[in-house]
Amino acid sequence: MLVAYVSPVGESSSPASNGSTGPALRNWPDEYDRPLLKWSVSRSHALFVVTPALKLLDLNLAGDALSRSDSEIQIAGGHFAFSDKARTGSLRAFLASESFGAAGWSYRRACGSIVVIHVEWLPPALGDAGDPPVALTFQPADLSERYVWADFAPYFDITRSEAAIVKRLIGGQTPLAVAEALNVSIETVRTHIRRIYNKLGVSSREQLFATIALFRIG
Protein backbone atom coordinates (compact mmCIF):
# COMPACT_ATOMS: atom_id res chain seq x y z
CA MET A 1 0.00 0.00 0.00
CA LEU A 2 1.09 3.56 -0.41
CA VAL A 3 1.18 4.35 3.27
CA ALA A 4 3.26 3.47 6.32
CA TYR A 5 3.90 -0.09 7.34
CA VAL A 6 2.61 -1.08 10.75
CA SER A 7 3.29 -4.05 12.97
CA PRO A 8 0.56 -6.68 12.63
CA VAL A 9 -1.68 -7.33 15.60
CA GLY A 10 0.21 -9.49 18.06
CA GLU A 11 3.61 -7.91 17.48
CA SER A 12 5.08 -5.47 19.94
CA SER A 13 3.26 -2.19 20.31
CA SER A 14 3.99 0.82 22.48
CA PRO A 15 1.49 2.74 24.61
CA ALA A 16 0.40 6.14 23.38
CA SER A 17 0.31 9.18 25.64
CA ASN A 18 -3.50 9.05 25.55
CA GLY A 19 -3.53 5.51 26.93
CA SER A 20 -4.22 3.68 23.66
CA THR A 21 -2.03 0.91 22.44
CA GLY A 22 -1.79 0.07 18.82
CA PRO A 23 0.36 -0.88 15.88
CA ALA A 24 3.71 0.88 16.07
CA LEU A 25 5.43 2.06 12.92
CA ARG A 26 8.38 -0.06 11.92
CA ASN A 27 11.20 0.44 9.46
CA TRP A 28 10.33 -0.14 5.83
CA PRO A 29 11.83 -3.06 3.97
CA ASP A 30 14.41 -1.84 1.48
CA GLU A 31 12.26 -2.84 -1.48
CA TYR A 32 9.62 -0.31 -0.42
CA ASP A 33 12.05 2.59 -0.08
CA ARG A 34 10.58 4.52 -3.02
CA PRO A 35 9.77 8.24 -3.45
CA LEU A 36 6.00 7.73 -3.67
CA LEU A 37 5.94 5.68 -0.49
CA LYS A 38 8.18 8.17 1.30
CA TRP A 39 5.81 10.98 0.36
CA SER A 40 2.68 9.15 1.50
CA VAL A 41 4.23 8.22 4.82
CA SER A 42 5.65 11.65 5.58
CA ARG A 43 2.86 13.93 4.27
CA SER A 44 1.58 16.33 6.91
CA HIS A 45 -2.08 15.26 6.87
CA ALA A 46 -2.92 12.44 9.29
CA LEU A 47 -4.01 9.43 7.23
CA PHE A 48 -5.59 6.18 8.40
CA VAL A 49 -6.59 3.32 6.07
CA VAL A 50 -9.36 1.23 7.61
CA THR A 51 -12.14 -1.16 6.67
CA PRO A 52 -15.78 -0.05 7.00
CA ALA A 53 -15.73 -1.85 10.36
CA LEU A 54 -12.76 0.38 11.32
CA LYS A 55 -10.17 -2.38 11.34
CA LEU A 56 -6.87 -0.53 10.94
CA LEU A 57 -5.00 -1.53 7.80
CA ASP A 58 -2.36 1.19 7.76
CA LEU A 59 -1.49 4.75 8.78
CA ASN A 60 1.16 7.32 8.05
CA LEU A 61 3.53 9.11 10.42
CA ALA A 62 1.14 12.01 11.01
CA GLY A 63 -1.66 9.55 11.75
CA ASP A 64 0.52 7.69 14.21
CA ALA A 65 1.40 10.97 15.93
CA LEU A 66 -2.25 12.06 16.04
CA SER A 67 -3.39 8.77 17.55
CA ARG A 68 -0.83 9.22 20.34
CA SER A 69 -1.47 12.88 21.09
CA ASP A 70 -5.26 13.18 20.71
CA SER A 71 -7.09 11.74 23.72
CA GLU A 72 -10.27 11.43 21.64
CA ILE A 73 -8.68 9.03 19.13
CA GLN A 74 -7.75 5.48 20.06
CA ILE A 75 -6.09 2.57 18.30
CA ALA A 76 -6.55 -0.68 20.19
CA GLY A 77 -7.05 -4.28 19.21
CA GLY A 78 -6.10 -3.43 15.66
CA HIS A 79 -9.02 -1.01 15.25
CA PHE A 80 -9.43 2.75 14.89
CA ALA A 81 -11.92 4.27 17.33
CA PHE A 82 -12.93 7.40 19.18
CA SER A 83 -13.17 7.64 22.95
CA ASP A 84 -16.84 8.50 22.32
CA LYS A 85 -18.48 5.18 21.40
CA ALA A 86 -21.45 6.92 19.76
CA ARG A 87 -19.08 8.83 17.48
CA THR A 88 -17.31 5.60 16.55
CA GLY A 89 -20.64 4.00 15.70
CA SER A 90 -21.64 6.99 13.62
CA LEU A 91 -18.44 6.83 11.57
CA ARG A 92 -18.79 3.07 11.11
CA ALA A 93 -22.36 3.50 9.84
CA PHE A 94 -21.23 6.25 7.46
CA LEU A 95 -18.44 4.11 6.01
CA ALA A 96 -20.82 1.20 5.48
CA SER A 97 -23.31 3.42 3.64
CA GLU A 98 -21.07 3.87 0.59
CA SER A 99 -18.62 1.75 -1.35
CA PHE A 100 -16.94 4.07 -3.84
CA GLY A 101 -15.93 7.66 -4.44
CA ALA A 102 -15.09 10.32 -1.87
CA ALA A 103 -17.00 12.29 0.72
CA GLY A 104 -16.55 14.37 3.84
CA TRP A 105 -17.37 13.47 7.44
CA SER A 106 -17.09 15.73 10.46
CA TYR A 107 -17.45 15.69 14.22
CA ARG A 108 -17.28 18.11 17.11
CA ARG A 109 -14.49 17.64 19.64
CA ALA A 110 -15.16 17.92 23.36
CA CYS A 111 -13.59 21.40 23.30
CA GLY A 112 -16.13 22.49 20.69
CA SER A 113 -13.89 22.63 17.62
CA ILE A 114 -14.96 20.89 14.42
CA VAL A 115 -12.81 18.20 12.79
CA VAL A 116 -13.30 17.46 9.09
CA ILE A 117 -12.20 14.14 7.57
CA HIS A 118 -11.81 13.47 3.85
CA VAL A 119 -13.15 9.96 3.25
CA GLU A 120 -12.21 7.98 0.15
CA TRP A 121 -13.31 4.44 -0.63
CA LEU A 122 -10.33 2.71 -2.25
CA PRO A 123 -10.15 -0.17 -4.76
CA PRO A 124 -10.73 -3.53 -3.02
CA ALA A 125 -7.35 -4.79 -4.26
CA LEU A 126 -5.64 -2.43 -1.80
CA GLY A 127 -7.28 -4.05 1.22
CA ASP A 128 -8.10 -7.44 2.66
CA ALA A 129 -10.14 -9.90 0.64
CA GLY A 130 -13.81 -8.99 0.92
CA ASP A 131 -13.08 -5.91 3.00
CA PRO A 132 -12.80 -2.75 0.88
CA PRO A 133 -10.33 -0.24 2.35
CA VAL A 134 -11.26 3.34 3.18
CA ALA A 135 -8.79 6.22 3.53
CA LEU A 136 -9.50 8.71 6.33
CA THR A 137 -7.50 11.91 5.91
CA PHE A 138 -7.81 14.46 8.72
CA GLN A 139 -7.95 18.00 7.36
CA PRO A 140 -5.94 20.83 8.99
CA ALA A 141 -7.99 23.01 11.31
CA ASP A 142 -6.35 26.11 9.82
CA LEU A 143 -8.04 26.80 6.47
CA SER A 144 -4.90 28.48 5.18
CA GLU A 145 -3.15 25.09 5.43
CA ARG A 146 -6.03 23.07 3.99
CA TYR A 147 -5.91 24.37 0.43
CA VAL A 148 -3.24 24.72 -2.23
CA TRP A 149 -3.56 27.45 -4.84
CA ALA A 150 -2.49 27.63 -8.45
CA ASP A 151 -1.14 31.08 -9.30
CA PHE A 152 -4.15 33.03 -10.52
CA ALA A 153 -2.73 36.57 -10.23
CA PRO A 154 -1.40 36.79 -13.83
CA TYR A 155 -4.78 35.83 -15.30
CA PHE A 156 -6.53 38.80 -13.71
CA ASP A 157 -3.69 41.32 -13.58
CA ILE A 158 -3.83 41.55 -9.79
CA THR A 159 -0.86 42.03 -7.47
CA ARG A 160 0.52 39.42 -5.06
CA SER A 161 -0.87 41.43 -2.16
CA GLU A 162 -4.31 41.43 -3.75
CA ALA A 163 -4.06 37.68 -4.40
CA ALA A 164 -3.28 37.11 -0.72
CA ILE A 165 -6.42 39.02 0.22
CA VAL A 166 -8.52 37.03 -2.26
CA LYS A 167 -7.39 33.75 -0.68
CA ARG A 168 -8.35 34.95 2.78
CA LEU A 169 -11.73 36.23 1.64
CA ILE A 170 -12.53 32.91 -0.04
CA GLY A 171 -11.35 31.17 3.13
CA GLY A 172 -14.13 32.95 5.01
CA GLN A 173 -12.29 35.82 6.66
CA THR A 174 -13.98 39.19 7.05
CA PRO A 175 -12.21 42.34 5.83
CA LEU A 176 -11.40 43.15 9.47
CA ALA A 177 -9.89 39.70 10.03
CA VAL A 178 -7.86 40.10 6.83
CA ALA A 179 -6.56 43.46 8.04
CA GLU A 180 -5.53 42.00 11.39
CA ALA A 181 -3.86 38.98 9.79
CA LEU A 182 -1.88 41.11 7.34
CA ASN A 183 -1.20 43.85 9.89
CA VAL A 184 -2.66 46.61 7.72
CA SER A 185 -5.54 49.03 8.21
CA ILE A 186 -9.12 48.10 7.40
CA GLU A 187 -9.19 51.02 4.96
CA THR A 188 -6.26 49.51 3.05
CA VAL A 189 -8.03 46.16 2.81
CA ARG A 190 -11.26 47.77 1.62
CA THR A 191 -9.35 49.69 -1.05
CA HIS A 192 -7.73 46.46 -2.24
CA ILE A 193 -11.11 44.70 -2.31
CA ARG A 194 -12.62 47.43 -4.50
CA ARG A 195 -9.68 47.14 -6.90
CA ILE A 196 -9.96 43.34 -6.94
CA TYR A 197 -13.68 43.43 -7.69
CA ASN A 198 -13.11 45.95 -10.46
CA LYS A 199 -10.32 43.90 -12.08
CA LEU A 200 -12.29 40.66 -11.91
CA GLY A 201 -15.58 42.25 -12.94
CA VAL A 202 -17.45 40.96 -9.87
CA SER A 203 -19.59 42.70 -7.29
CA SER A 204 -19.91 40.17 -4.44
CA ARG A 205 -17.95 37.57 -2.54
CA GLU A 206 -20.10 34.85 -4.13
CA GLN A 207 -19.10 36.01 -7.62
CA LEU A 208 -15.48 36.28 -6.49
CA PHE A 209 -15.56 32.68 -5.26
CA ALA A 210 -17.15 31.45 -8.50
CA THR A 211 -14.41 33.15 -10.51
CA ILE A 212 -11.42 32.05 -8.42
CA ALA A 213 -12.51 28.62 -7.13
CA LEU A 214 -11.10 26.93 -10.24
CA PHE A 215 -7.60 27.70 -9.00
CA ARG A 216 -8.08 26.20 -5.53
CA ILE A 217 -6.95 22.64 -4.92
CA GLY A 218 -8.32 20.69 -2.00
mmCIF file with all atom_site columns, C-alpha atoms in Angstrom, residues 151-158:
data_model
loop_
_atom_site.group_PDB
_atom_site.id
_atom_site.type_symbol
_atom_site.label_atom_id
_atom_site.label_alt_id
_atom_site.label_comp_id
_atom_site.label_asym_id
_atom_site.label_entity_id
_atom_site.label_seq_id
_atom_site.pdbx_PDB_ins_code
_atom_site.Cartn_x
_atom_site.Cartn_y
_atom_site.Cartn_z
_atom_site.occupancy
_atom_site.B_iso_or_equiv
_atom_site.pdbx_formal_charge
_atom_site.auth_seq_id
_atom_site.auth_comp_id
_atom_site.auth_asym_id
_atom_site.auth_atom_id
_atom_site.pdbx_PDB_model_num
ATOM 1 C CA . ASP A 1 151 ? -1.135 31.079 -9.298  1.00 0.00 ? 151 ASP A CA 1
ATOM 2 C CA . PHE A 1 152 ? -4.149 33.033 -10.516 1.00 0.00 ? 152 PHE A CA 1
ATOM 3 C CA . ALA A 1 153 ? -2.730 36.566 -10.232 1.00 0.00 ? 153 ALA A CA 1
ATOM 4 C CA . PRO A 1 154 ? -1.400 36.790 -13.831 1.00 0.00 ? 154 PRO A CA 1
ATOM 5 C CA . TYR A 1 155 ? -4.780 35.831 -15.301 1.00 0.00 ? 155 TYR A CA 1
ATOM 6 C CA . PHE A 1 156 ? -6.535 38.798 -13.710 1.00 0.00 ? 156 PHE A CA 1
ATOM 7 C CA . ASP A 1 157 ? -3.687 41.324 -13.576 1.00 0.00 ? 157 ASP A CA 1
ATOM 8 C CA . ILE A 1 158 ? -3.826 41.546 -9.792  1.00 0.00 ? 158 ILE A CA 1
#
